[in-house]
CSV table of C-alpha atoms in Angstrom, one decimal:
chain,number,residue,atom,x,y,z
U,3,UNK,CA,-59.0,89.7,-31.3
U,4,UNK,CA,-57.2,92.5,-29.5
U,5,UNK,CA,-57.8,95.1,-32.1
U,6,UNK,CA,-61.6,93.9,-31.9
U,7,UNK,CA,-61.2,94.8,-28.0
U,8,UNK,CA,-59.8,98.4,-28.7
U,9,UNK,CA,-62.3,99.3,-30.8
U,10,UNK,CA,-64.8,98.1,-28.7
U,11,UNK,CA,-63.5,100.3,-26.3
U,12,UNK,CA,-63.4,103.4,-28.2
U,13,UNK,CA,-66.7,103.0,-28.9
U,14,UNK,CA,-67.4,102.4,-25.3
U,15,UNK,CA,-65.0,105.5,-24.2
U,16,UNK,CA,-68.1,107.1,-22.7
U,17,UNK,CA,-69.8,104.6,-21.1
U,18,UNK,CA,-66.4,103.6,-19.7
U,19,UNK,CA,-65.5,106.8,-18.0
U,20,UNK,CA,-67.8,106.3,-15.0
U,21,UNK,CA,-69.4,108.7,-13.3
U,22,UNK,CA,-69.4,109.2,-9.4
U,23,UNK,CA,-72.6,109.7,-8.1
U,24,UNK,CA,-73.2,111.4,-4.7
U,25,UNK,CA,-69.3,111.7,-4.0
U,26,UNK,CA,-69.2,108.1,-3.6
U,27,UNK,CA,-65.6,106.8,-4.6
U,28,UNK,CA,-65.6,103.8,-7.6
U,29,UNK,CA,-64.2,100.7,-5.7
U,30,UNK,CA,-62.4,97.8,-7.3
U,31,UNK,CA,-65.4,95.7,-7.1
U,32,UNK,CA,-67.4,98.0,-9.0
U,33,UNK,CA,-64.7,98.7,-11.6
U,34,UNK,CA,-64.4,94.8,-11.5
U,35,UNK,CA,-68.1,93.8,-12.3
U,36,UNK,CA,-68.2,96.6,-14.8
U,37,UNK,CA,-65.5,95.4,-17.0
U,38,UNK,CA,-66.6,91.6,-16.5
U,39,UNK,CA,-70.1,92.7,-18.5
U,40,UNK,CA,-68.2,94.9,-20.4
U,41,UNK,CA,-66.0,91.7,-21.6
U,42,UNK,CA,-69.2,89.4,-21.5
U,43,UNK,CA,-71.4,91.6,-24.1
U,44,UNK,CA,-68.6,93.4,-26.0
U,45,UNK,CA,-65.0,91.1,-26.0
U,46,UNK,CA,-66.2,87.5,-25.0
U,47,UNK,CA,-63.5,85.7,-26.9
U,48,UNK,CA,-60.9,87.3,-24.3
U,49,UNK,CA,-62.3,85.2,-22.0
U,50,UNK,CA,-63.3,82.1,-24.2
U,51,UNK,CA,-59.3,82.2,-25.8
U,52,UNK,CA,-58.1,81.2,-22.1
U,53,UNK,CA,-60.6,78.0,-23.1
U,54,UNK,CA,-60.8,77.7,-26.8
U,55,UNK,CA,-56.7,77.2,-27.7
U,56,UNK,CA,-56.0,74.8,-24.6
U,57,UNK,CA,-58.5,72.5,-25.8
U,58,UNK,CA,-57.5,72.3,-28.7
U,59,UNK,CA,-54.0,71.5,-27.1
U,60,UNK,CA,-56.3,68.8,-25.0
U,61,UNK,CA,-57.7,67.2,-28.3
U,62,UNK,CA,-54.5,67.0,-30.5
U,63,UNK,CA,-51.4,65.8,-27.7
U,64,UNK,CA,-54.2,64.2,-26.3
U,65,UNK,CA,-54.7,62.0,-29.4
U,66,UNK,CA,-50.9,62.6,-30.2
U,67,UNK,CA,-50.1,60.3,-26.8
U,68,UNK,CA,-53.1,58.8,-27.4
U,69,UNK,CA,-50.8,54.9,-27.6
U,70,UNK,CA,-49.0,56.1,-24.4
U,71,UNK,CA,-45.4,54.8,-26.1
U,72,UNK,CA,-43.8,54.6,-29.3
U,73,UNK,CA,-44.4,51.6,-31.1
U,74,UNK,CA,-43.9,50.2,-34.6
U,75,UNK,CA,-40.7,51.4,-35.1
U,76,UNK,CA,-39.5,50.5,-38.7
U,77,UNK,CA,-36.7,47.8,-38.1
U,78,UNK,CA,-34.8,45.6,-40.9
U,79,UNK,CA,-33.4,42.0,-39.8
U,80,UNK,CA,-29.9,40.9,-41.4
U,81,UNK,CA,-29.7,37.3,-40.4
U,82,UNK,CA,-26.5,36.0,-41.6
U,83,UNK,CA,-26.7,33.2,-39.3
U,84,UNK,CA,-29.9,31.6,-40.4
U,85,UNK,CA,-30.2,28.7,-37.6
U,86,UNK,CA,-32.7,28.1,-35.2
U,87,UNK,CA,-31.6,30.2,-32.3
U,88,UNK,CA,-31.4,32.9,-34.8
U,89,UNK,CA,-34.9,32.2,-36.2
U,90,UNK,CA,-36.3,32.2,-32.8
U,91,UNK,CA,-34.5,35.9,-32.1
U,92,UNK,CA,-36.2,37.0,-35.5
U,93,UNK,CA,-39.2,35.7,-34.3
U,94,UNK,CA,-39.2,37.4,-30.7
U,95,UNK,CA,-38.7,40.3,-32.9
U,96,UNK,CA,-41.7,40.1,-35.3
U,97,UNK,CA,-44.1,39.4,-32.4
U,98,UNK,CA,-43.0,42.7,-30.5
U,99,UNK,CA,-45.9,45.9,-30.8
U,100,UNK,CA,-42.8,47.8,-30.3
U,101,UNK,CA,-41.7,47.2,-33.7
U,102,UNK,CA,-42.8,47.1,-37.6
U,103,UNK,CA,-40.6,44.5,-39.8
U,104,UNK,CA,-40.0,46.2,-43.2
U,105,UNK,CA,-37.4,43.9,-44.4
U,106,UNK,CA,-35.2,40.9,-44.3
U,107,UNK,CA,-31.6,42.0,-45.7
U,108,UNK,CA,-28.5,39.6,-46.1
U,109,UNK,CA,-25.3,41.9,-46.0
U,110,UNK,CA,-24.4,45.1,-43.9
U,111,UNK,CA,-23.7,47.0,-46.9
U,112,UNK,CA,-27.6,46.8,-47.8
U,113,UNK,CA,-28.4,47.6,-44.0
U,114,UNK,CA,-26.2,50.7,-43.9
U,115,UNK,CA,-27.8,51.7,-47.1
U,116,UNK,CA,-31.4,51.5,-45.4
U,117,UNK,CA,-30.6,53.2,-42.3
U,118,UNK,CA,-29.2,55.9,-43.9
U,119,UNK,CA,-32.3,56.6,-46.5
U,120,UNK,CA,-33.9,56.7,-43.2
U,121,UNK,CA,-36.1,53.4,-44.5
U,122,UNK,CA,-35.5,52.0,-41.2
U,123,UNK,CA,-34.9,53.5,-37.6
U,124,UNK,CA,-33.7,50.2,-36.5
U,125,UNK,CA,-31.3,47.1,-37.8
U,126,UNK,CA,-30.7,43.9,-36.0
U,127,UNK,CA,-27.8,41.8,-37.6
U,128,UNK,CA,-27.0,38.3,-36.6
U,129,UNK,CA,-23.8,36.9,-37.5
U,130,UNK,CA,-22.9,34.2,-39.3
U,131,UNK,CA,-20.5,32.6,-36.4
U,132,UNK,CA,-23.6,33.4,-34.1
U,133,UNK,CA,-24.6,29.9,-33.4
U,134,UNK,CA,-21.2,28.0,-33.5
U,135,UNK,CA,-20.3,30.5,-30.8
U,136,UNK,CA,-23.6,29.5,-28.4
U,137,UNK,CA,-23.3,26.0,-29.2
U,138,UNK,CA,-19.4,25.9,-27.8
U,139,UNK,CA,-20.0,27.7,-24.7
U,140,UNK,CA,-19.0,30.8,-25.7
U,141,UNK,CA,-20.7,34.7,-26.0
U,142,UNK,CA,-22.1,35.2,-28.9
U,143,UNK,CA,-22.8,38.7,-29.9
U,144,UNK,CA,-25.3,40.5,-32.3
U,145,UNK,CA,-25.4,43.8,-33.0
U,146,UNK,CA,-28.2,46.2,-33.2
U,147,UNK,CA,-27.6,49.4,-35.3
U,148,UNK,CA,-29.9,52.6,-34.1
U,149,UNK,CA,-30.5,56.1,-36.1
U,150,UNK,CA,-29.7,58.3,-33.0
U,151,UNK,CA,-31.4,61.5,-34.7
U,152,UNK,CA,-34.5,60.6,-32.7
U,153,UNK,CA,-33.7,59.9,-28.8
U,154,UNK,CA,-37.3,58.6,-28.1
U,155,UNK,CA,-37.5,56.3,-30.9
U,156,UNK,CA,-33.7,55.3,-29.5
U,157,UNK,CA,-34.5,54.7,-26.0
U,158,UNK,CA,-37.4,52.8,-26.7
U,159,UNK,CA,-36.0,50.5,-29.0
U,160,UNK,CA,-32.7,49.8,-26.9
U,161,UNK,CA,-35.3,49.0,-23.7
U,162,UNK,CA,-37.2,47.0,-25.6
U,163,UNK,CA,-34.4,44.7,-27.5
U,164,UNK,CA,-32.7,44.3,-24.1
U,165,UNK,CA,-35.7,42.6,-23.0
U,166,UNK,CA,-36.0,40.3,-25.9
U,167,UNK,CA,-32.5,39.4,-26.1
U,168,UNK,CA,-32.1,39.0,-22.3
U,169,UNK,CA,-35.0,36.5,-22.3
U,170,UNK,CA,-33.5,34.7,-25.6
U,171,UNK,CA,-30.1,34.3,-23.7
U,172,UNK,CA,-31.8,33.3,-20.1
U,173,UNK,CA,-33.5,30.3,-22.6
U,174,UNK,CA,-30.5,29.6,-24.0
U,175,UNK,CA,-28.3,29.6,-21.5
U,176,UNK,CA,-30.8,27.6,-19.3
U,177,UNK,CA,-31.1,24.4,-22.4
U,178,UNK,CA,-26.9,24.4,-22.1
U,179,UNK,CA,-26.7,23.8,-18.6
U,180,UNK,CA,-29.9,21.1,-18.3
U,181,UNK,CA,-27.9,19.4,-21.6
U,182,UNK,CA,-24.2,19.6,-20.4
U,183,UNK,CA,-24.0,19.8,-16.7
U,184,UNK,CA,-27.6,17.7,-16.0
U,185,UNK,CA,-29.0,20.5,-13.7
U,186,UNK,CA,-32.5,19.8,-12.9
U,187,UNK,CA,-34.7,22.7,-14.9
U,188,UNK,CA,-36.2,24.4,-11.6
U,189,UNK,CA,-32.5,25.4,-10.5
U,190,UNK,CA,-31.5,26.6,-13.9
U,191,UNK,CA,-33.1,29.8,-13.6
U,192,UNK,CA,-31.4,30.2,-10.1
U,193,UNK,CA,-28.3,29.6,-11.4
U,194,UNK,CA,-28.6,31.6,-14.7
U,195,UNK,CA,-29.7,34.5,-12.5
U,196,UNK,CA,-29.0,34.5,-8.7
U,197,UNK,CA,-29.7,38.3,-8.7
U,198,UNK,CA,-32.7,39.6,-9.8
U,199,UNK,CA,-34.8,42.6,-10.1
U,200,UNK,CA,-38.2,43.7,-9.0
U,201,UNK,CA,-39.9,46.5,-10.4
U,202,UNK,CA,-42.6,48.4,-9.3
U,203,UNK,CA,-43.6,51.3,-11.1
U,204,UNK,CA,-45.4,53.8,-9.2
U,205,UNK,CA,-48.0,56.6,-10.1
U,206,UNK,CA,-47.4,55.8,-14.1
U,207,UNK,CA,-47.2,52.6,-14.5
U,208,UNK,CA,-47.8,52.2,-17.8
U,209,UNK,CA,-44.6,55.2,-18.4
U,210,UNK,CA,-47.4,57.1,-20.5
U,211,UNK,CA,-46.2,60.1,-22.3
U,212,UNK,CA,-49.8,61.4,-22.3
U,213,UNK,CA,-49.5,61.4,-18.5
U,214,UNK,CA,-46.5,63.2,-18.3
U,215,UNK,CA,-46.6,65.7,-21.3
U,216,UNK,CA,-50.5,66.6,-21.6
U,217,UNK,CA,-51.2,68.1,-18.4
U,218,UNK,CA,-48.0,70.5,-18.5
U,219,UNK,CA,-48.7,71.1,-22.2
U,220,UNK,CA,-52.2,72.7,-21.4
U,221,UNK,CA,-51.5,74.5,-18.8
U,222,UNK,CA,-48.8,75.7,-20.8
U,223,UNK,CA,-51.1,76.8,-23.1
U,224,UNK,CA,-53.5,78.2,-20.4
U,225,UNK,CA,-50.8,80.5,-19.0
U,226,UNK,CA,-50.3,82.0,-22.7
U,227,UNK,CA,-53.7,82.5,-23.3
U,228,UNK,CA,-54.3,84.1,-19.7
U,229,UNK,CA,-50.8,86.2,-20.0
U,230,UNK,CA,-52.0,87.7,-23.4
U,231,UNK,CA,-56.1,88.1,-22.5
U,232,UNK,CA,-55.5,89.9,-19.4
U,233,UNK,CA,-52.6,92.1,-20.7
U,234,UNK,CA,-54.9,92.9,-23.3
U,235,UNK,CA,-57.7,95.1,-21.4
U,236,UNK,CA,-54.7,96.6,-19.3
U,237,UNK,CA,-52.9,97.7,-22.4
U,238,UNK,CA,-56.1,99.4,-23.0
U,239,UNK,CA,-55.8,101.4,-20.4
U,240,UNK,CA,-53.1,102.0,-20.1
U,241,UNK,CA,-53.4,103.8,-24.1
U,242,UNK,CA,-57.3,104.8,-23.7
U,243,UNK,CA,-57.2,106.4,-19.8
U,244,UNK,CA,-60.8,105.4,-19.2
U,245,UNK,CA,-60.7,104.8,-15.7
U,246,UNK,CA,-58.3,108.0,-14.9
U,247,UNK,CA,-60.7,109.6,-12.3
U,248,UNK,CA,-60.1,106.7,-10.2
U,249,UNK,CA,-57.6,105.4,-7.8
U,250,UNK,CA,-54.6,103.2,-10.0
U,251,UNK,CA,-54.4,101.2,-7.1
U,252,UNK,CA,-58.4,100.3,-7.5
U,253,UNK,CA,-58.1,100.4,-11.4
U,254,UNK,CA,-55.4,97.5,-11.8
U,255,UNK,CA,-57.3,95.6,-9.4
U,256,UNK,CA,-61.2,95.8,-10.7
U,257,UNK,CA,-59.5,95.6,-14.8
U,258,UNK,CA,-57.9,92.3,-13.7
U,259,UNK,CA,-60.6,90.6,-11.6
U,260,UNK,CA,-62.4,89.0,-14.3
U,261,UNK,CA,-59.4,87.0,-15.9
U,262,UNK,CA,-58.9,85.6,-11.8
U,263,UNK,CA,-62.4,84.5,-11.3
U,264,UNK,CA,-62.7,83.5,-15.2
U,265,UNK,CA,-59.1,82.0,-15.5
U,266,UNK,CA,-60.0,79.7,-12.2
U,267,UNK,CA,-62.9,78.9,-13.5
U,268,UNK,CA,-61.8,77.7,-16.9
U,269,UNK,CA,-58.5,75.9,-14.9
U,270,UNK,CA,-60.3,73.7,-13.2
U,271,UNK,CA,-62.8,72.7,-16.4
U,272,UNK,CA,-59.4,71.7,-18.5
U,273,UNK,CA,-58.2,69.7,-15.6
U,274,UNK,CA,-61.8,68.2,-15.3
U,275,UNK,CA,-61.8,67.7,-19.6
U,276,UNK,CA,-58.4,66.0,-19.0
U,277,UNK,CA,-59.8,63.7,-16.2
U,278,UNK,CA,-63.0,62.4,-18.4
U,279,UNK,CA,-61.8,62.9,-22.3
U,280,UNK,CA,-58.3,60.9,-21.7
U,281,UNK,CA,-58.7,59.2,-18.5
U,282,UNK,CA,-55.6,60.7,-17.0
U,283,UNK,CA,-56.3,60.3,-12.7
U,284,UNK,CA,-56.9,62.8,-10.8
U,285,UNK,CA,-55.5,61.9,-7.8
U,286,UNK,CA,-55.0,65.0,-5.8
U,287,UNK,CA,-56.9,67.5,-3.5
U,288,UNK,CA,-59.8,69.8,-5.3
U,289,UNK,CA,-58.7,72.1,-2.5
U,290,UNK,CA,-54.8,71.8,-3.1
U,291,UNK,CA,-55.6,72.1,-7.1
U,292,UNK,CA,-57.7,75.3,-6.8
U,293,UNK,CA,-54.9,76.4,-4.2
U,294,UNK,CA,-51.8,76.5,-6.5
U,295,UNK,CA,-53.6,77.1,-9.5
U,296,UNK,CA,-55.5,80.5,-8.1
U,297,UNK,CA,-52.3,81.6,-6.8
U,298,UNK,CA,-50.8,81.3,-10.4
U,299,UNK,CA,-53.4,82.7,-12.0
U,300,UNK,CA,-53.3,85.8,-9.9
U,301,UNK,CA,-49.2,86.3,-10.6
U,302,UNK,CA,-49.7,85.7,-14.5
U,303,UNK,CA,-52.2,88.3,-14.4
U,304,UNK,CA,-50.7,91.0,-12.6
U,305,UNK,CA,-46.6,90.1,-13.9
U,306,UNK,CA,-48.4,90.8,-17.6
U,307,UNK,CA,-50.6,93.9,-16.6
U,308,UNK,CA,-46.8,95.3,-15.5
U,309,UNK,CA,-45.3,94.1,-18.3
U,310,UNK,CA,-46.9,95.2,-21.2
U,311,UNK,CA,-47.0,98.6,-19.5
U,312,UNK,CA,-43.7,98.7,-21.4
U,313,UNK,CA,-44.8,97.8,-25.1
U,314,UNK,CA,-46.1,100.3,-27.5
U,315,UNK,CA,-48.7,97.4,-29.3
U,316,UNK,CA,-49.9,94.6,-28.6
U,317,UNK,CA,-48.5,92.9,-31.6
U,318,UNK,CA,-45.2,93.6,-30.4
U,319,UNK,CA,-46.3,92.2,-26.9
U,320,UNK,CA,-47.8,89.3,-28.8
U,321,UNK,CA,-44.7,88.4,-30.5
U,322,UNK,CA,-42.5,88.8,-27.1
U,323,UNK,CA,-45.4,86.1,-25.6
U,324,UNK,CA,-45.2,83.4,-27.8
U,325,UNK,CA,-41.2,83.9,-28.1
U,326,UNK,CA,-40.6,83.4,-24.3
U,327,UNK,CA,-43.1,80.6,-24.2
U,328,UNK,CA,-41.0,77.8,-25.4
U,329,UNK,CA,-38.0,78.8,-23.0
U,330,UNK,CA,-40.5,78.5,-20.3
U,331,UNK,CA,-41.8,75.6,-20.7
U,332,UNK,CA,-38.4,73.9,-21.8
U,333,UNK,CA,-36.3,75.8,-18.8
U,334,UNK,CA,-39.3,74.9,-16.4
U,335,UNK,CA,-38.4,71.6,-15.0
U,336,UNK,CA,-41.7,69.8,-16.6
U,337,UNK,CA,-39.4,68.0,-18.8
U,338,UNK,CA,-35.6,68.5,-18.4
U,339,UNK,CA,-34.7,67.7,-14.8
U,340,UNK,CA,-34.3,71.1,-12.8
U,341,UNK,CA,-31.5,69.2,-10.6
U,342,UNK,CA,-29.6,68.0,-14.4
U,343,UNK,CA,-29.3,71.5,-15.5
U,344,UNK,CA,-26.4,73.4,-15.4
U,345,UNK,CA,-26.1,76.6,-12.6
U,346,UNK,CA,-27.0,79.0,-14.8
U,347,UNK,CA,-29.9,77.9,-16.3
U,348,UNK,CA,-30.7,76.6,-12.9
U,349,UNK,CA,-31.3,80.0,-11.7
U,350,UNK,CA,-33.1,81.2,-14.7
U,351,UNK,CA,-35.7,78.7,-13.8
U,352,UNK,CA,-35.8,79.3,-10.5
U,353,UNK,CA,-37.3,83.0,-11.4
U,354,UNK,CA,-39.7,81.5,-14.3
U,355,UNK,CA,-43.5,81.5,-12.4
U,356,UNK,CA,-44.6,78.1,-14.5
U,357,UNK,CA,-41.7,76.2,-12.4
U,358,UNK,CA,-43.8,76.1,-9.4
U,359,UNK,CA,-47.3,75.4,-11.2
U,360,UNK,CA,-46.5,72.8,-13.9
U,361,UNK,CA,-45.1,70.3,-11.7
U,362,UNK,CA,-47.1,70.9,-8.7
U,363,UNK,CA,-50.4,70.6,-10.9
U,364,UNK,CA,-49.3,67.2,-12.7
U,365,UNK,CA,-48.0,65.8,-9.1
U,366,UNK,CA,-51.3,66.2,-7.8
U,367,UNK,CA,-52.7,64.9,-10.6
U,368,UNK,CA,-50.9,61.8,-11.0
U,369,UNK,CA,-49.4,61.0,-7.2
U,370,UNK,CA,-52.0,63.0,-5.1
U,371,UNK,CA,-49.6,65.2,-3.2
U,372,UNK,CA,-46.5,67.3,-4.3
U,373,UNK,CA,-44.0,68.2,-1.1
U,374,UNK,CA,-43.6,72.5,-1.4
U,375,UNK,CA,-47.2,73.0,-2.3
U,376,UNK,CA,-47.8,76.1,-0.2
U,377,UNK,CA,-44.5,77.2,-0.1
U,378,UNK,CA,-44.9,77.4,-3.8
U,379,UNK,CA,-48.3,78.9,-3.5
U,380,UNK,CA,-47.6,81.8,-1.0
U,381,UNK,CA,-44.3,82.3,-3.2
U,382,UNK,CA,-46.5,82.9,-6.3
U,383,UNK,CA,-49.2,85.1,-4.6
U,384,UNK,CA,-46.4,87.2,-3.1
U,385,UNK,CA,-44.9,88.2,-6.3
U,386,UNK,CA,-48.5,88.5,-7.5
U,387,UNK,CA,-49.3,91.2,-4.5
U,388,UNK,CA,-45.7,92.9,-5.7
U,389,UNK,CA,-46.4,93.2,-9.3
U,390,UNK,CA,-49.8,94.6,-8.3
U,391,UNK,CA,-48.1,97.5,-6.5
U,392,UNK,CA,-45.8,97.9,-9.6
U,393,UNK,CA,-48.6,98.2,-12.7
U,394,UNK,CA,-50.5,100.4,-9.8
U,395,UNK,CA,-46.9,103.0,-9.7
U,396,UNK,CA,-46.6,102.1,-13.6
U,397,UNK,CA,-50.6,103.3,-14.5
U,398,UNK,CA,-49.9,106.5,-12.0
U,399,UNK,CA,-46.6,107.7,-14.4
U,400,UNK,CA,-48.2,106.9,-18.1
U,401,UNK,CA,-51.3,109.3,-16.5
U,402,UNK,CA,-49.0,111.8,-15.8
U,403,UNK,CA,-47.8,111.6,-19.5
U,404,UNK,CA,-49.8,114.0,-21.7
């Protein structure tokens, strides 16, 4: 695409080097509408790559999360008890979404075999004592063996089999006191628990991973898309010196005004494909969306027209994108906790621009309101102003250079 864009311009050279007419000075706005219809008739796809790769990124972690949680996890039952408060924790088992049965085994030695062929993520094993020990007052334990390789798959599971079991031993433990001690069966579940928990899950009820890893995940994607596009046409020229005639100031401005009116734009369309393709809310502001979104779109474009003033080709550029894309969105906050992170990679994400977009754009989406919205926003169009200042000092020395 980008070697499409410099020979486009080559070719274009001529028509690029503008002329002044009547001693009238080229303003940014010019040089800006100018380089939108160059983009439009010669190098559309730098604009329709800020679209075209985060939808796909909409359409396959869209379908990915599609279920919203894991389910089906491969389990094996080793019921060495085989009596009917066993039977009845096999069955709780079976009936669970959350997990597929593959297998009924009869020794531990034929469970530790599965588990580590990877057959099974999941083993449940009932001992034999199991019911002598319920049946005599006493606790009887199972065990439930997990493959740890996959913390997901592990969490779920252990959530999940907590439930069961702690609804098995409520029953149980509610038939032993109505049968020994007499207690009438509307106190037994007083007695059994006298504390009890009640949950209400707010904003994603449902704990969706498509709500909380598609929307970071585009823009993700957006911001590399953007961050390459818009390098692209200053790299140009930066190499090709069309626009040297005219102020840097001016030039860095007018080259970059296309991917900030195009890049809003085509932000608010994913948000909007998100809202109506995978039903995730859209709770929020229009106003407050546009607001920190616009003010990221103007740092990612100007901290990349600075940047890539240092790069000899865009490949190499490229290369550097895609690299520092995974540590930014990992070292973000969108996923690890910034608060459980360690000092020093506490302050590396405390410099990275995505940390106060990401968050802010899927807090609006989900809860309606995120709590350093503007602070975040003036921060980002700050450091947008600054970089401008820099590529405009950066274009003035590569002109100098012969």
């Amino acid at each position: 695409m980008y070697y499409y864009y410099y020979c486009s311009q080559e070719k274009n050279k001529v028509s690029l080097n503008f002329e002044k007419s009547g001693g009238e000075i080229m303003t940014f706005i010019k040089i800006g509408l100018l380089e939108l219809r160059f983009i439009l008739k010669k190098t559309p796809r730098l604009l329709l790559g800020m679209l075209i790769f985060p939808f796909i990124y909409l359409m396959l972690y869209g379908f990915l999360f599609d279920k919203h949680s894991v389910d089906k996890v491969p389990m094996i039952i080793c019921d060495e008890s085989q009596t009917a408060i066993s039977r009845k924790i096999t069955r709780e088992f079976e009936d669970s979404e959350n997990f597929s049965i593959i297998g009924y085994l009869t020794t531990e030695e034929e469970v530790k075999a599965f588990l580590n062929e990877k057959k099974a993520d999941l083993a449940l094993i009932i001992p034999n004592d199991f019911s002598k020990s319920t049946n005599s007052g006493h606790s009887a334990r199972i065990l439930l063996e997990i493959n740890g390789d996959n913390l997901i798959v592990s969490n779920i599971s252990i959530s999940i089999a907590q439930d069961i079991i702690n609804k098995i031993s409520s029953d149980v433990g509610g038939f032993l006191l109505e049968k020994r001690q007499g207690i009438l069966p509307n106190t037994v579940e007083n007695k059994i628990h006298p504390v009890k928990m009640q949950l209400r899950m707010l904003y994603n009820p449902l704990l969706s991973y498509q709500y909380y890893f598609v929307i970071c995940l585009i823009m993700m994607s957006f911001q590399t898309s953007l961050f390459i596009s818009s390098s692209a046409t200053m790299f140009m020229e930066y190499k090709l010196k069309n626009l040297i005639n005219y102020n840097a100031f001016d030039t860095v401005i007018g080259k970059l005004i296309p991917f900030w009116l195009g890049g809003t734009f085509i932000y608010i369309m994913l948000l909007a494909l998100i809202n109506i393709i995978w039903k995730i809310p859209f709770r929020g502001s229009l106003g407050e969306i546009i607001l920190i979104g616009s003010s990221f779109i103007f740092l990612v474009t100007t901290l990349g027209s600075f940047l890539v003033s240092y790069f000899e080709n865009m490949l190499t550029f490229y290369r550097f994108t895609i690299a520092s894309s995974v540590i930014i969105f990992t070292l973000s906050g969108t996923t690890w906790p910034i608060q459980s992170m360690p000092l020093v990679i506490k302050v590396i994400s405390n410099v990275i621009p995505y940390t106060y977009f990401g968050n802010n754009v899927r807090n609006l989406m989900l809860i309606g309101h995120t709590p350093h919205l503007y602070y975040d926003s003036i921060g980002l169009f700050s450091f947008g102003i600054i970089f401008i200042f820099l590529s405009a000092y950066r274009m003035k020395k590569i002109r100098m250079l012969k």
